[in-house]
Amino acid sequence: MAFECPQSTKVSQNLVEFAANTDIGIIKPNQLSPKPNTEGTAIPNLVPNTKREPGKGENIKGASKFNSKKGIKVSANNLNQSSVPGDVVFASHRSITDLPPALISEILNCLDPKDLGIVSCVSTILRSLASEHHAWKEFYCERWGLPTAPVALDSVVTDDKSWKDIFVEREFRTKTFMGRYSMDVLYGHTEAVRTVFLLASAKLIFTSGYDSVVRMWDMEDGLSIASSRPLGCTIRAVAADRKLLVTGGTDGFIHCWRAVEGLPHLFELRGSPNQNTEVRLWGHEGPITSLALDLTRIYSGSWDTTVRVWDRHTMKCTVVLRHSDWVWGLVPHDTTVASTSGSDVYVWDTNSGTLLTIVPNAHAGNTYALARSRTGDFLFTGGEDGAIHMYEIINDSYETKAWHVAAWVPHSGPVHSLAFEFPWLVSASSDGKLALIDVRKLLRTSRRALGKRTAKVKHLGEATIEPPQRMLHGFKSNLYSVDIGADRIVCGGEEGVVRIWNFTEALEIERRARALRGIRLENRMRRRKLQTELSSKGGRSDQCSVAAKKNSVSCVWPSKRGMSGKLKA
């Protein structure tokens, strides 16, 4: 049974007619008024013509007046509620700030630091949203870990500084390694220095070598603080944090010193009445070549082809990882540890002791040096062939892969040591040179989105060789160990001294240069504002410039060369 509804037909026809105008929106059906408002003459009421001509469709009165081809435009400012039918309203323009805060946070979370900084400059609302976004803390911790100064972990602002300010300041400090430096030489060892370690959080440097003595230095003034008794063997590895100092050498023992509470330099190397501060661990059957620490474990690698994982609380060995050749280096991260054995690179799961992936024949000859980014995604190797390789470790639900990213050949001799602090990779070689490599340009600008794992770096071809950004050279051969941190590079070698390259002077110079650039920009903007104000007053500046040209006096000044010729005559 059919029913006729002429009123709804009339409303739908009005909607069809107004849909062509982009400045006018359509409200919901439950808000439609069947009674059109006939007041006002700005826009004629669109009422369908019920009289149909034979052979033609239904005509709509006034439709031609809204034809955009005729050049007739209707502005929303010229329209009022009385001039528009009751079933039609204007469309409102929305911006990103009208979205829910949770959705805005997810959008900002997909940006990298550069894009997030650009967004903060768009408007005051976006500035507050982007500057206080939690992504700045994630950016900082991914690159450098938590700041050494006490920072409230659950707070965005500390000491009147937001995480954005802390990140920008630290990013600015990374530019200093391309500037001017001063060098300090520390004397104290009687033989070659095999290992150096920089504990930037405590401003301490630990060194040791063939003389079997562990020395502790002040990072700021370069003075010797303390030294241990001779340990009876060559010390080839040192690692430390603010609670524990460990060293290992050719006797296979790991010497441990616990921090003494209240002691300014943390460790009592000469020994103390309390015997609990010094411990020796034995488990390796060959010389120890590498050591590392994390919050709960001690990692040691040896020429007995094993890597051992020790519990820091019980001082007991919990896991043994066996290799096919001598272990030269190791770097842990979270529940994994990367190690070098012979010419191969291994990545292990320390919880289960299983091998996750292997990079066979990473170098021609032995792979001596190993470094890793703080996030564990990037792995750097240095070998006997003088080359340095960069790999990206990709973990998915099925397997772990190591993708080759780039290669450098800055040295003519074997690379004995690597150190990494974002974005700088430093290498020490037997040719007596240090190479500084900036890996920033290899990183992609896009972040992970929607949970999809994407590569973080731009993978170059196997034959692509990148040049280093800077070389430090002019010293004797055989540099054995290097470390980087706190705007300093520390190195030790065969000559038996410890060298410190201090780049804090470059930091001060760059700060002064940035302040001068800011002053120039401020003066330029002030002059531009004054010129705009003068021009808005009816060309008074042009009149002043014409008067200045009329009153100018032309003078011809003799050149310096002409004056000297007259004096000679």
Coordinates of C-alpha atoms in Angstrom, one line a residue:
M1 CA 0.0 0.0 0.0
A2 CA 1.6 3.3 -1.1
F3 CA 1.6 6.5 0.8
E4 CA 2.5 10.0 -0.5
C5 CA 4.6 12.3 1.5
P6 CA 4.9 15.6 -0.4
Q7 CA 6.5 17.4 2.6
S8 CA 9.5 15.1 2.8
T9 CA 9.9 15.3 -1.0
K10 CA 10.0 19.1 -0.7
V11 CA 12.7 18.9 1.9
S12 CA 14.9 16.5 0.0
Q13 CA 14.6 18.7 -3.1
N14 CA 15.8 21.7 -1.1
L15 CA 18.8 19.6 0.2
V16 CA 19.7 18.6 -3.3
E17 CA 19.6 22.3 -4.4
F18 CA 21.8 23.5 -1.6
A19 CA 24.4 20.7 -1.8
A20 CA 26.0 22.5 -4.8
N21 CA 27.0 25.4 -2.5
T22 CA 30.2 24.6 -0.6
D23 CA 29.6 27.5 1.9
I24 CA 26.4 26.1 3.2
G25 CA 26.0 22.9 5.1
I26 CA 23.1 20.5 5.7
I27 CA 21.8 19.7 9.2
K28 CA 20.6 16.4 10.4
P29 CA 17.1 15.2 9.2
N30 CA 15.6 15.5 12.7
Q31 CA 16.5 19.2 12.7
L32 CA 14.8 20.0 9.4
S33 CA 11.9 22.5 9.6
P34 CA 9.1 21.9 7.1
K35 CA 8.1 25.5 7.3
P36 CA 10.5 27.7 5.2
N37 CA 11.2 31.2 6.5
T38 CA 10.3 33.7 3.8
E39 CA 11.8 36.7 5.5
G40 CA 14.8 38.4 3.9
T41 CA 15.6 38.9 0.3
A42 CA 19.3 38.0 0.1
I43 CA 18.5 34.5 -1.2
P44 CA 15.2 33.5 -2.8
N45 CA 13.5 30.6 -1.3
L46 CA 14.0 27.5 -3.3
V47 CA 10.7 25.9 -3.8
P48 CA 10.3 23.2 -6.4
N49 CA 7.9 24.1 -9.2
T50 CA 5.1 21.6 -9.0
K51 CA 3.9 22.4 -12.5
R52 CA 5.7 20.0 -14.9
E53 CA 6.0 20.6 -18.6
P54 CA 5.5 17.7 -20.9
G55 CA 8.8 15.9 -21.7
K56 CA 10.8 17.8 -19.1
G57 CA 11.9 17.1 -15.6
E58 CA 11.0 19.0 -12.6
N59 CA 12.4 22.6 -12.6
I60 CA 13.6 24.5 -9.5
K61 CA 13.0 28.2 -9.2
G62 CA 16.0 30.3 -8.6
A63 CA 18.5 27.6 -9.4
S64 CA 20.2 29.7 -12.0
K65 CA 21.1 32.3 -9.4
F66 CA 23.4 29.8 -7.7
N67 CA 25.2 28.6 -10.8
S68 CA 28.9 29.2 -10.1
K69 CA 29.6 29.4 -13.9
K70 CA 27.7 32.7 -14.0
G71 CA 30.1 34.2 -11.4
I72 CA 27.5 34.7 -8.7
K73 CA 29.0 34.0 -5.2
V74 CA 27.2 34.0 -1.9
S75 CA 29.2 34.9 1.1
A76 CA 28.3 33.5 4.5
N77 CA 28.8 37.0 6.0
N78 CA 26.0 38.3 3.8
L79 CA 23.6 35.6 4.9
N80 CA 21.5 35.6 8.0
Q81 CA 19.3 33.0 9.6
S82 CA 16.2 34.7 8.2
S83 CA 17.3 34.5 4.6
V84 CA 18.0 30.7 4.6
P85 CA 15.4 28.0 4.7
G86 CA 15.0 26.3 8.0
D87 CA 16.3 23.0 6.7
V88 CA 19.8 24.4 5.8
V89 CA 22.6 25.7 8.0
F90 CA 26.2 26.9 7.4
A91 CA 29.2 24.6 7.6
S92 CA 31.7 25.4 10.4
H93 CA 35.5 25.2 9.8
R94 CA 37.5 23.0 12.2
S95 CA 41.2 22.7 12.9
I96 CA 43.4 20.0 14.5
T97 CA 43.0 21.7 17.9
D98 CA 39.3 20.7 17.9
L99 CA 40.3 17.0 17.9
P100 CA 40.4 15.0 21.2
P101 CA 43.7 15.4 23.1
A102 CA 44.4 11.7 22.9
L103 CA 44.2 11.8 19.1
I104 CA 46.4 14.9 18.9
S105 CA 48.9 13.1 21.1
E106 CA 49.0 10.1 18.8
I107 CA 49.4 12.3 15.7
L108 CA 52.4 14.2 17.4
N109 CA 53.8 10.8 18.5
C110 CA 54.4 9.9 14.8
L111 CA 56.7 12.9 14.2
D112 CA 60.4 13.1 14.5
P113 CA 62.2 15.8 16.6
K114 CA 62.6 18.1 13.6
D115 CA 58.9 18.0 12.5
L116 CA 57.7 18.2 16.1
G117 CA 59.8 21.4 16.5
I118 CA 58.2 22.9 13.3
V119 CA 54.7 22.1 14.6
S120 CA 55.5 24.0 17.8
C121 CA 56.2 27.1 15.8
V122 CA 52.8 27.2 14.0
S123 CA 50.6 28.6 16.7
T124 CA 50.5 29.2 20.5
I125 CA 48.1 26.3 21.0
L126 CA 50.3 23.9 19.0
R127 CA 53.4 25.3 20.7
S128 CA 52.1 24.3 24.1
L129 CA 50.9 20.9 22.9
A130 CA 54.1 20.0 21.0
S131 CA 56.5 21.5 23.6
E132 CA 55.0 19.6 26.5
H133 CA 54.6 16.3 24.5
H134 CA 56.0 13.2 26.1
A135 CA 57.8 12.3 22.9
W136 CA 60.7 14.7 23.8
K137 CA 61.5 12.5 26.8
E138 CA 61.5 9.4 24.6
F139 CA 63.8 11.1 22.0
Y140 CA 66.3 12.1 24.7
C141 CA 66.3 8.6 26.4
E142 CA 66.6 6.8 23.1
R143 CA 69.7 8.7 22.2
W144 CA 71.5 9.5 25.5
G145 CA 69.6 7.8 28.3
L146 CA 68.4 9.7 31.3
P147 CA 70.2 12.9 32.2
T148 CA 73.0 12.6 34.8
A149 CA 71.5 15.4 36.8
P150 CA 68.6 14.4 39.1
V151 CA 65.4 14.5 37.0
A152 CA 61.9 13.7 38.1
L153 CA 61.0 10.7 35.9
D154 CA 57.3 11.2 36.1
S155 CA 57.5 15.0 35.5
V156 CA 57.9 16.8 32.2
V157 CA 59.3 19.9 33.7
T158 CA 62.4 20.0 35.9
D159 CA 64.2 23.0 37.1
D160 CA 62.0 25.2 34.9
K161 CA 63.1 23.3 31.9
S162 CA 60.9 21.1 29.7
W163 CA 62.0 17.9 28.1
K164 CA 62.0 19.8 24.8
D165 CA 64.5 22.4 26.2
I166 CA 66.7 19.6 27.6
F167 CA 66.6 17.8 24.3
V168 CA 67.5 20.9 22.2
E169 CA 70.3 21.8 24.5
R170 CA 71.8 18.3 24.3
E171 CA 71.4 18.2 20.5
F172 CA 73.2 21.6 20.4
R173 CA 76.1 20.1 22.3
T174 CA 76.6 17.4 19.7
K175 CA 77.9 20.0 17.2
T176 CA 80.9 20.8 19.4
F177 CA 83.0 17.9 18.1
M178 CA 83.5 19.7 14.8
G179 CA 84.9 22.8 16.5
R180 CA 88.0 23.9 18.4
Y181 CA 89.5 21.7 21.1
S182 CA 92.2 21.7 23.7
M183 CA 94.3 18.7 24.6
D184 CA 95.4 17.4 28.0
V185 CA 98.1 14.7 28.4
L186 CA 98.0 12.6 31.6
Y187 CA 101.2 11.0 32.8
G188 CA 101.4 8.3 35.3
H189 CA 101.6 4.9 33.6
T190 CA 105.0 3.4 33.0
E191 CA 104.0 1.2 30.1
A192 CA 101.5 1.1 27.3
V193 CA 97.9 1.9 28.2
R194 CA 95.6 -0.9 26.9
T195 CA 92.2 0.3 28.2
V196 CA 90.4 3.6 29.1
F197 CA 86.9 4.2 30.5
L198 CA 85.1 7.5 30.9
L199 CA 82.4 7.6 33.7
A200 CA 80.9 11.0 32.7
S201 CA 78.2 10.9 35.4
A202 CA 80.9 11.0 38.1
K203 CA 83.5 13.0 36.1
L204 CA 86.0 10.2 36.5
I205 CA 88.4 8.4 34.0
F206 CA 89.8 4.9 34.7
T207 CA 92.9 3.6 32.8
S208 CA 95.1 0.6 33.0
G209 CA 97.5 -1.4 30.8
Y210 CA 100.8 -3.3 30.8
D211 CA 101.9 -1.9 34.2
S212 CA 99.0 -3.8 35.9
V213 CA 98.0 -0.7 37.8
V214 CA 94.4 0.8 37.6
R215 CA 94.5 4.6 37.8
M216 CA 91.6 6.9 38.5
W217 CA 91.7 10.5 37.2
D218 CA 89.6 13.6 37.6
M219 CA 87.9 14.4 34.3
E220 CA 87.9 18.2 34.8
D221 CA 91.4 19.0 35.8
G222 CA 93.2 15.8 34.7
L223 CA 94.7 15.1 38.1
S224 CA 95.4 11.6 39.4
I225 CA 93.0 10.8 42.2
A226 CA 94.0 7.2 43.2
S227 CA 95.8 4.1 41.9
S228 CA 95.5 0.5 42.8
R229 CA 98.3 -1.9 43.8
P230 CA 99.9 -3.9 41.0
L231 CA 97.4 -6.6 40.1
G232 CA 100.1 -8.9 38.7
C233 CA 99.0 -9.0 35.0
T234 CA 98.2 -6.9 32.0
I235 CA 94.8 -5.3 32.4
R236 CA 93.0 -5.3 29.1
A237 CA 89.5 -4.3 30.1
V238 CA 87.8 -1.8 32.5
A239 CA 84.1 -1.0 33.1
A240 CA 82.4 1.0 35.8
D241 CA 79.2 2.7 36.9
R242 CA 78.5 4.6 40.1
K243 CA 78.2 1.5 42.2
L244 CA 80.8 -1.0 40.8
L245 CA 84.2 -1.0 39.1
V246 CA 85.5 -4.1 37.4
T247 CA 88.8 -4.9 35.6
G248 CA 90.1 -7.9 33.8
G249 CA 93.4 -9.1 32.5
T250 CA 95.6 -11.9 31.4
D251 CA 95.3 -13.9 34.6
G252 CA 91.7 -14.6 34.0
F253 CA 90.4 -13.0 37.2
I254 CA 87.8 -10.2 37.4
H255 CA 88.8 -7.6 40.0
C256 CA 85.7 -5.8 41.5
W257 CA 85.5 -2.7 43.7
R258 CA 82.2 -1.7 45.2
A259 CA 81.5 2.0 45.8
V260 CA 82.1 3.4 49.2
E261 CA 79.3 5.5 50.5
G262 CA 80.3 9.1 51.2
L263 CA 83.5 8.8 49.3
P264 CA 83.8 11.7 46.7
H265 CA 85.6 9.6 44.1
L266 CA 83.4 6.5 44.8
F267 CA 86.0 3.8 44.9
E268 CA 88.9 3.0 47.3
L269 CA 91.4 1.4 45.0
R270 CA 94.1 0.9 47.6
G271 CA 91.8 -1.3 49.7
S272 CA 89.9 -0.5 52.9
P273 CA 89.5 -2.2 56.3
N274 CA 86.1 -3.4 55.1
Q275 CA 86.9 -6.4 52.9
N276 CA 83.4 -6.4 51.4
T277 CA 84.3 -3.6 49.0
E278 CA 86.8 -5.7 46.9
V279 CA 85.9 -9.0 45.3
R280 CA 87.7 -11.3 42.8
L281 CA 85.8 -13.5 40.4
W282 CA 87.2 -16.5 38.6
G283 CA 85.7 -18.6 35.9
H284 CA 87.6 -17.9 32.7
E285 CA 90.4 -20.1 31.6
G286 CA 92.2 -17.5 29.5
P287 CA 92.9 -13.7 29.3
I288 CA 89.9 -11.4 29.7
T289 CA 89.6 -9.1 26.8
S290 CA 86.3 -7.2 27.4
L291 CA 84.0 -6.2 30.2
A292 CA 80.6 -4.5 30.5
L293 CA 78.0 -3.7 33.1
D294 CA 74.3 -3.2 33.3
L295 CA 72.0 -2.8 36.3
T296 CA 71.9 -6.4 37.3
R297 CA 74.7 -8.2 35.5
I298 CA 78.4 -8.3 34.7
Y299 CA 79.5 -9.4 31.2
S300 CA 83.0 -10.7 30.5
G301 CA 84.6 -12.0 27.3
S302 CA 87.8 -14.1 27.1
W303 CA 90.3 -15.8 24.8
D304 CA 88.9 -19.1 26.2
T305 CA 86.1 -18.5 23.5
T306 CA 83.4 -17.8 26.0
V307 CA 81.3 -14.9 27.2
R308 CA 80.2 -15.2 30.8
V309 CA 77.2 -13.5 32.4
W310 CA 77.5 -12.8 36.2
D311 CA 74.8 -11.8 38.7
R312 CA 75.9 -8.6 40.4
H313 CA 74.1 -9.4 43.7
T314 CA 75.4 -12.9 44.2
M315 CA 78.6 -12.5 42.1
K316 CA 77.9 -15.9 40.5
C317 CA 78.1 -16.9 36.9
T318 CA 74.7 -17.6 35.5
V319 CA 75.2 -18.1 31.7
V320 CA 78.1 -19.2 29.6
L321 CA 78.0 -18.4 25.8
R322 CA 80.5 -20.5 23.8
H323 CA 82.0 -19.3 20.5
S324 CA 84.2 -20.8 17.9
D325 CA 87.2 -18.5 18.3
W326 CA 88.7 -15.9 20.7
V327 CA 86.3 -13.3 22.0
W328 CA 87.6 -9.8 21.3
G329 CA 84.7 -7.6 22.3
L330 CA 81.1 -7.5 23.7
V331 CA 78.3 -5.0 24.2
P332 CA 75.1 -5.8 26.1
H333 CA 71.6 -4.3 25.7
D334 CA 68.6 -5.3 27.7
T335 CA 68.3 -9.1 27.4
T336 CA 70.8 -9.5 24.5
V337 CA 74.5 -9.2 24.2
A338 CA 76.5 -8.8 21.0
S339 CA 80.0 -10.2 20.8
T340 CA 82.9 -10.6 18.3
S341 CA 84.7 -13.9 17.9
G342 CA 87.4 -14.3 15.2
S343 CA 86.0 -12.5 12.1
D344 CA 82.3 -13.1 13.1
V345 CA 79.7 -11.1 15.0
Y346 CA 77.2 -12.8 17.3
V347 CA 74.0 -11.6 19.0
W348 CA 72.8 -13.7 21.9
D349 CA 69.8 -14.0 24.2
T350 CA 71.2 -13.8 27.7
N351 CA 68.0 -15.3 29.3
S352 CA 67.9 -18.5 27.4
G353 CA 71.5 -18.6 26.1
T354 CA 70.4 -19.1 22.5
L355 CA 72.1 -17.5 19.5
L356 CA 69.8 -15.0 17.8
T357 CA 71.8 -14.1 14.7
I358 CA 75.3 -14.2 13.4
V359 CA 77.2 -12.0 10.9
P360 CA 79.8 -14.2 9.3
N361 CA 83.1 -12.7 8.0
A362 CA 82.3 -9.2 9.0
H363 CA 85.9 -8.2 8.4
A364 CA 88.9 -9.6 6.5
G365 CA 90.8 -10.9 9.6
N366 CA 89.7 -10.5 13.2
T367 CA 86.9 -8.2 14.3
Y368 CA 88.6 -6.4 17.2
A369 CA 86.2 -3.6 18.2
L370 CA 82.5 -3.4 18.9
A371 CA 80.1 -0.6 19.8
R372 CA 76.3 -0.3 20.1
S373 CA 73.7 2.4 20.2
R374 CA 71.8 3.0 23.5
T375 CA 68.6 1.5 22.0
G376 CA 70.5 -1.5 20.7
D377 CA 69.3 -1.1 17.2
F378 CA 72.6 -0.1 15.6
L379 CA 75.8 -2.2 15.8
F380 CA 79.3 -0.9 14.8
T381 CA 82.3 -3.2 14.2
G382 CA 86.0 -2.5 13.6
G383 CA 88.4 -5.0 12.3
E384 CA 91.9 -5.9 11.3
D385 CA 91.4 -4.6 7.8
G386 CA 91.0 -1.0 9.0
A387 CA 87.3 -0.8 8.1
I388 CA 84.3 0.1 10.1
H389 CA 80.8 -1.4 9.4
M390 CA 77.4 -0.3 10.6
Y391 CA 74.6 -2.8 11.0
E392 CA 70.9 -2.5 12.0
I393 CA 69.5 -5.2 14.3
I394 CA 65.9 -5.9 13.3
N395 CA 63.8 -8.1 15.6
D396 CA 60.5 -9.5 14.4
S397 CA 58.3 -12.2 15.8
Y398 CA 60.1 -14.9 13.9
E399 CA 63.8 -14.1 13.8
T400 CA 66.5 -11.5 14.4
K401 CA 68.4 -10.1 11.4
A402 CA 71.5 -7.8 11.0
W403 CA 71.3 -5.6 8.0
H404 CA 74.4 -3.9 6.7
V405 CA 73.9 -0.1 6.5
A406 CA 77.2 1.6 5.7
A407 CA 81.0 1.1 5.7
W408 CA 84.0 3.4 6.3
V409 CA 87.7 2.8 5.7
P410 CA 89.4 5.7 7.5
H411 CA 92.4 3.8 8.8
S412 CA 95.4 2.2 7.2
G413 CA 95.9 -0.2 10.2
P414 CA 93.7 -2.4 12.4
V415 CA 90.9 -0.7 14.4
H416 CA 91.4 -1.7 18.0
S417 CA 88.6 0.3 19.7
L418 CA 85.2 1.9 19.0
A419 CA 83.0 4.2 21.1
F420 CA 79.6 5.6 20.4
E421 CA 77.6 8.5 21.8
F422 CA 74.8 9.7 19.5
P423 CA 75.5 10.8 16.8
W424 CA 79.3 10.4 17.0
L425 CA 81.2 7.2 16.4
V426 CA 84.9 7.4 17.4
S427 CA 87.5 4.8 16.3
A428 CA 91.2 4.2 17.5
S429 CA 93.6 2.5 15.2
S430 CA 97.2 1.2 15.1
D431 CA 98.0 3.9 12.5
G432 CA 97.9 6.5 15.4
K433 CA 94.7 8.2 14.2
L434 CA 91.2 8.8 15.6
A435 CA 88.2 9.0 13.2
L436 CA 85.0 10.9 14.1
I437 CA 81.9 9.7 12.1
D438 CA 78.5 11.4 12.3
V439 CA 75.8 8.8 11.6
R440 CA 72.9 11.3 11.8
K441 CA 72.4 11.6 8.1
L442 CA 72.0 7.8 7.8
L443 CA 69.0 7.8 10.0
R444 CA 65.5 8.0 8.6
T445 CA 63.3 11.0 9.6
S446 CA 60.1 8.9 9.9
R447 CA 59.2 7.0 13.0
R448 CA 57.3 3.8 13.5
A449 CA 53.7 4.2 12.8
L450 CA 50.7 2.0 13.6
G451 CA 52.9 -0.7 15.1
K452 CA 54.5 -1.6 11.8
R453 CA 58.2 -2.2 12.1
T454 CA 60.2 0.0 9.6
A455 CA 63.9 0.3 9.1
K456 CA 65.3 3.3 11.0
V457 CA 68.2 3.9 8.6
K458 CA 68.9 4.5 5.0
H459 CA 70.5 1.3 3.8
L460 CA 73.3 2.0 1.3
G461 CA 74.8 -0.4 -1.2
E462 CA 77.5 -2.8 -0.2
A463 CA 80.1 -0.9 -2.2
T464 CA 79.2 2.5 -0.7
I465 CA 82.1 3.9 1.4
E466 CA 81.3 6.9 3.6
P467 CA 84.1 9.4 4.5
P468 CA 84.6 10.3 8.2
Q469 CA 83.7 13.8 9.2
R470 CA 86.9 14.5 11.1
M471 CA 90.3 12.9 11.7
L472 CA 92.5 13.5 14.8
H473 CA 96.1 12.4 14.1
G474 CA 99.8 13.3 14.7
F475 CA 100.5 10.9 17.5
K476 CA 102.6 7.8 17.8
S477 CA 101.3 4.5 16.4
N478 CA 99.1 1.8 18.1
L479 CA 96.2 3.5 19.8
Y480 CA 94.5 0.7 21.8
S481 CA 91.4 2.2 23.4
V482 CA 89.1 5.2 23.1
D483 CA 86.0 6.5 24.9
I484 CA 83.7 9.5 24.4
G485 CA 81.4 11.5 26.6
A486 CA 80.9 14.9 28.3
D487 CA 82.3 16.8 25.3
R488 CA 85.5 14.9 25.6
I489 CA 87.4 12.1 23.8
V490 CA 89.8 10.0 25.9
C491 CA 92.4 7.8 24.3
G492 CA 95.3 5.6 25.4
G493 CA 98.0 3.8 23.4
E494 CA 101.5 2.4 23.1
E495 CA 103.3 5.7 24.2
G496 CA 102.0 5.1 27.8
V497 CA 100.1 8.4 28.2
V498 CA 96.4 9.2 28.3
R499 CA 95.2 12.0 26.0
I500 CA 92.0 14.0 26.5
W501 CA 90.5 16.1 23.7
N502 CA 88.4 18.7 25.4
F503 CA 85.7 20.3 23.1
T504 CA 84.1 22.5 25.8
E505 CA 85.8 25.5 24.3
A506 CA 84.0 24.9 21.0
L507 CA 80.8 24.7 23.0
E508 CA 81.4 28.2 24.4
I509 CA 82.3 29.6 21.0
E510 CA 79.2 28.2 19.4
R511 CA 77.0 29.6 22.2
R512 CA 78.5 33.1 21.7
A513 CA 78.0 32.8 18.0
R514 CA 74.4 31.7 18.5
A515 CA 73.7 34.6 20.8
L516 CA 75.2 37.1 18.2
R517 CA 73.0 35.6 15.5
G518 CA 70.0 36.1 17.8
I519 CA 70.9 39.7 18.3
R520 CA 71.3 40.3 14.6
L521 CA 68.0 38.7 13.9
E522 CA 66.3 40.8 16.6
N523 CA 67.8 44.0 15.2
R524 CA 66.8 43.1 11.7
M525 CA 63.2 42.5 12.7
R526 CA 63.2 45.8 14.6
R527 CA 64.4 47.7 11.5
R528 CA 61.8 46.0 9.4
K529 CA 59.1 46.9 11.8
L530 CA 60.2 50.5 11.8
Q531 CA 60.2 50.6 8.0
T532 CA 56.7 49.2 7.9
E533 CA 55.5 51.8 10.3
L534 CA 57.1 54.6 8.3
S535 CA 55.7 53.3 5.0
S536 CA 52.2 53.1 6.6
K537 CA 52.3 56.9 7.4
G538 CA 52.0 57.9 3.7
G539 CA 55.4 57.6 2.2
R540 CA 57.2 59.8 4.7
S541 CA 60.3 57.6 4.5
D542 CA 60.4 58.1 0.8
Q543 CA 60.3 61.9 1.3
C544 CA 63.1 61.7 3.9
S545 CA 65.3 59.6 1.5
V546 CA 64.7 62.2 -1.3
A547 CA 65.7 65.1 1.0
A548 CA 68.8 63.2 2.1
K549 CA 69.8 62.7 -1.5
K550 CA 69.4 66.5 -2.2
N551 CA 71.4 67.5 0.8
S552 CA 74.2 65.0 0.3
V553 CA 77.7 66.4 -0.3
S554 CA 79.8 64.5 -2.8
C555 CA 83.4 64.1 -1.6
V556 CA 86.3 62.4 -3.3
W557 CA 88.6 60.8 -0.9
P558 CA 92.2 60.1 -2.0
S559 CA 93.1 56.4 -2.0
K560 CA 95.8 55.1 0.3
R561 CA 98.0 54.3 -2.7
G562 CA 97.8 57.9 -4.0
M563 CA 98.6 59.4 -0.6
S564 CA 101.6 57.2 -0.2
G565 CA 102.8 58.3 -3.7
K566 CA 102.5 62.0 -2.8
L567 CA 104.4 61.5 0.5
K568 CA 107.2 59.8 -1.4
A569 CA 107.4 62.7 -3.9

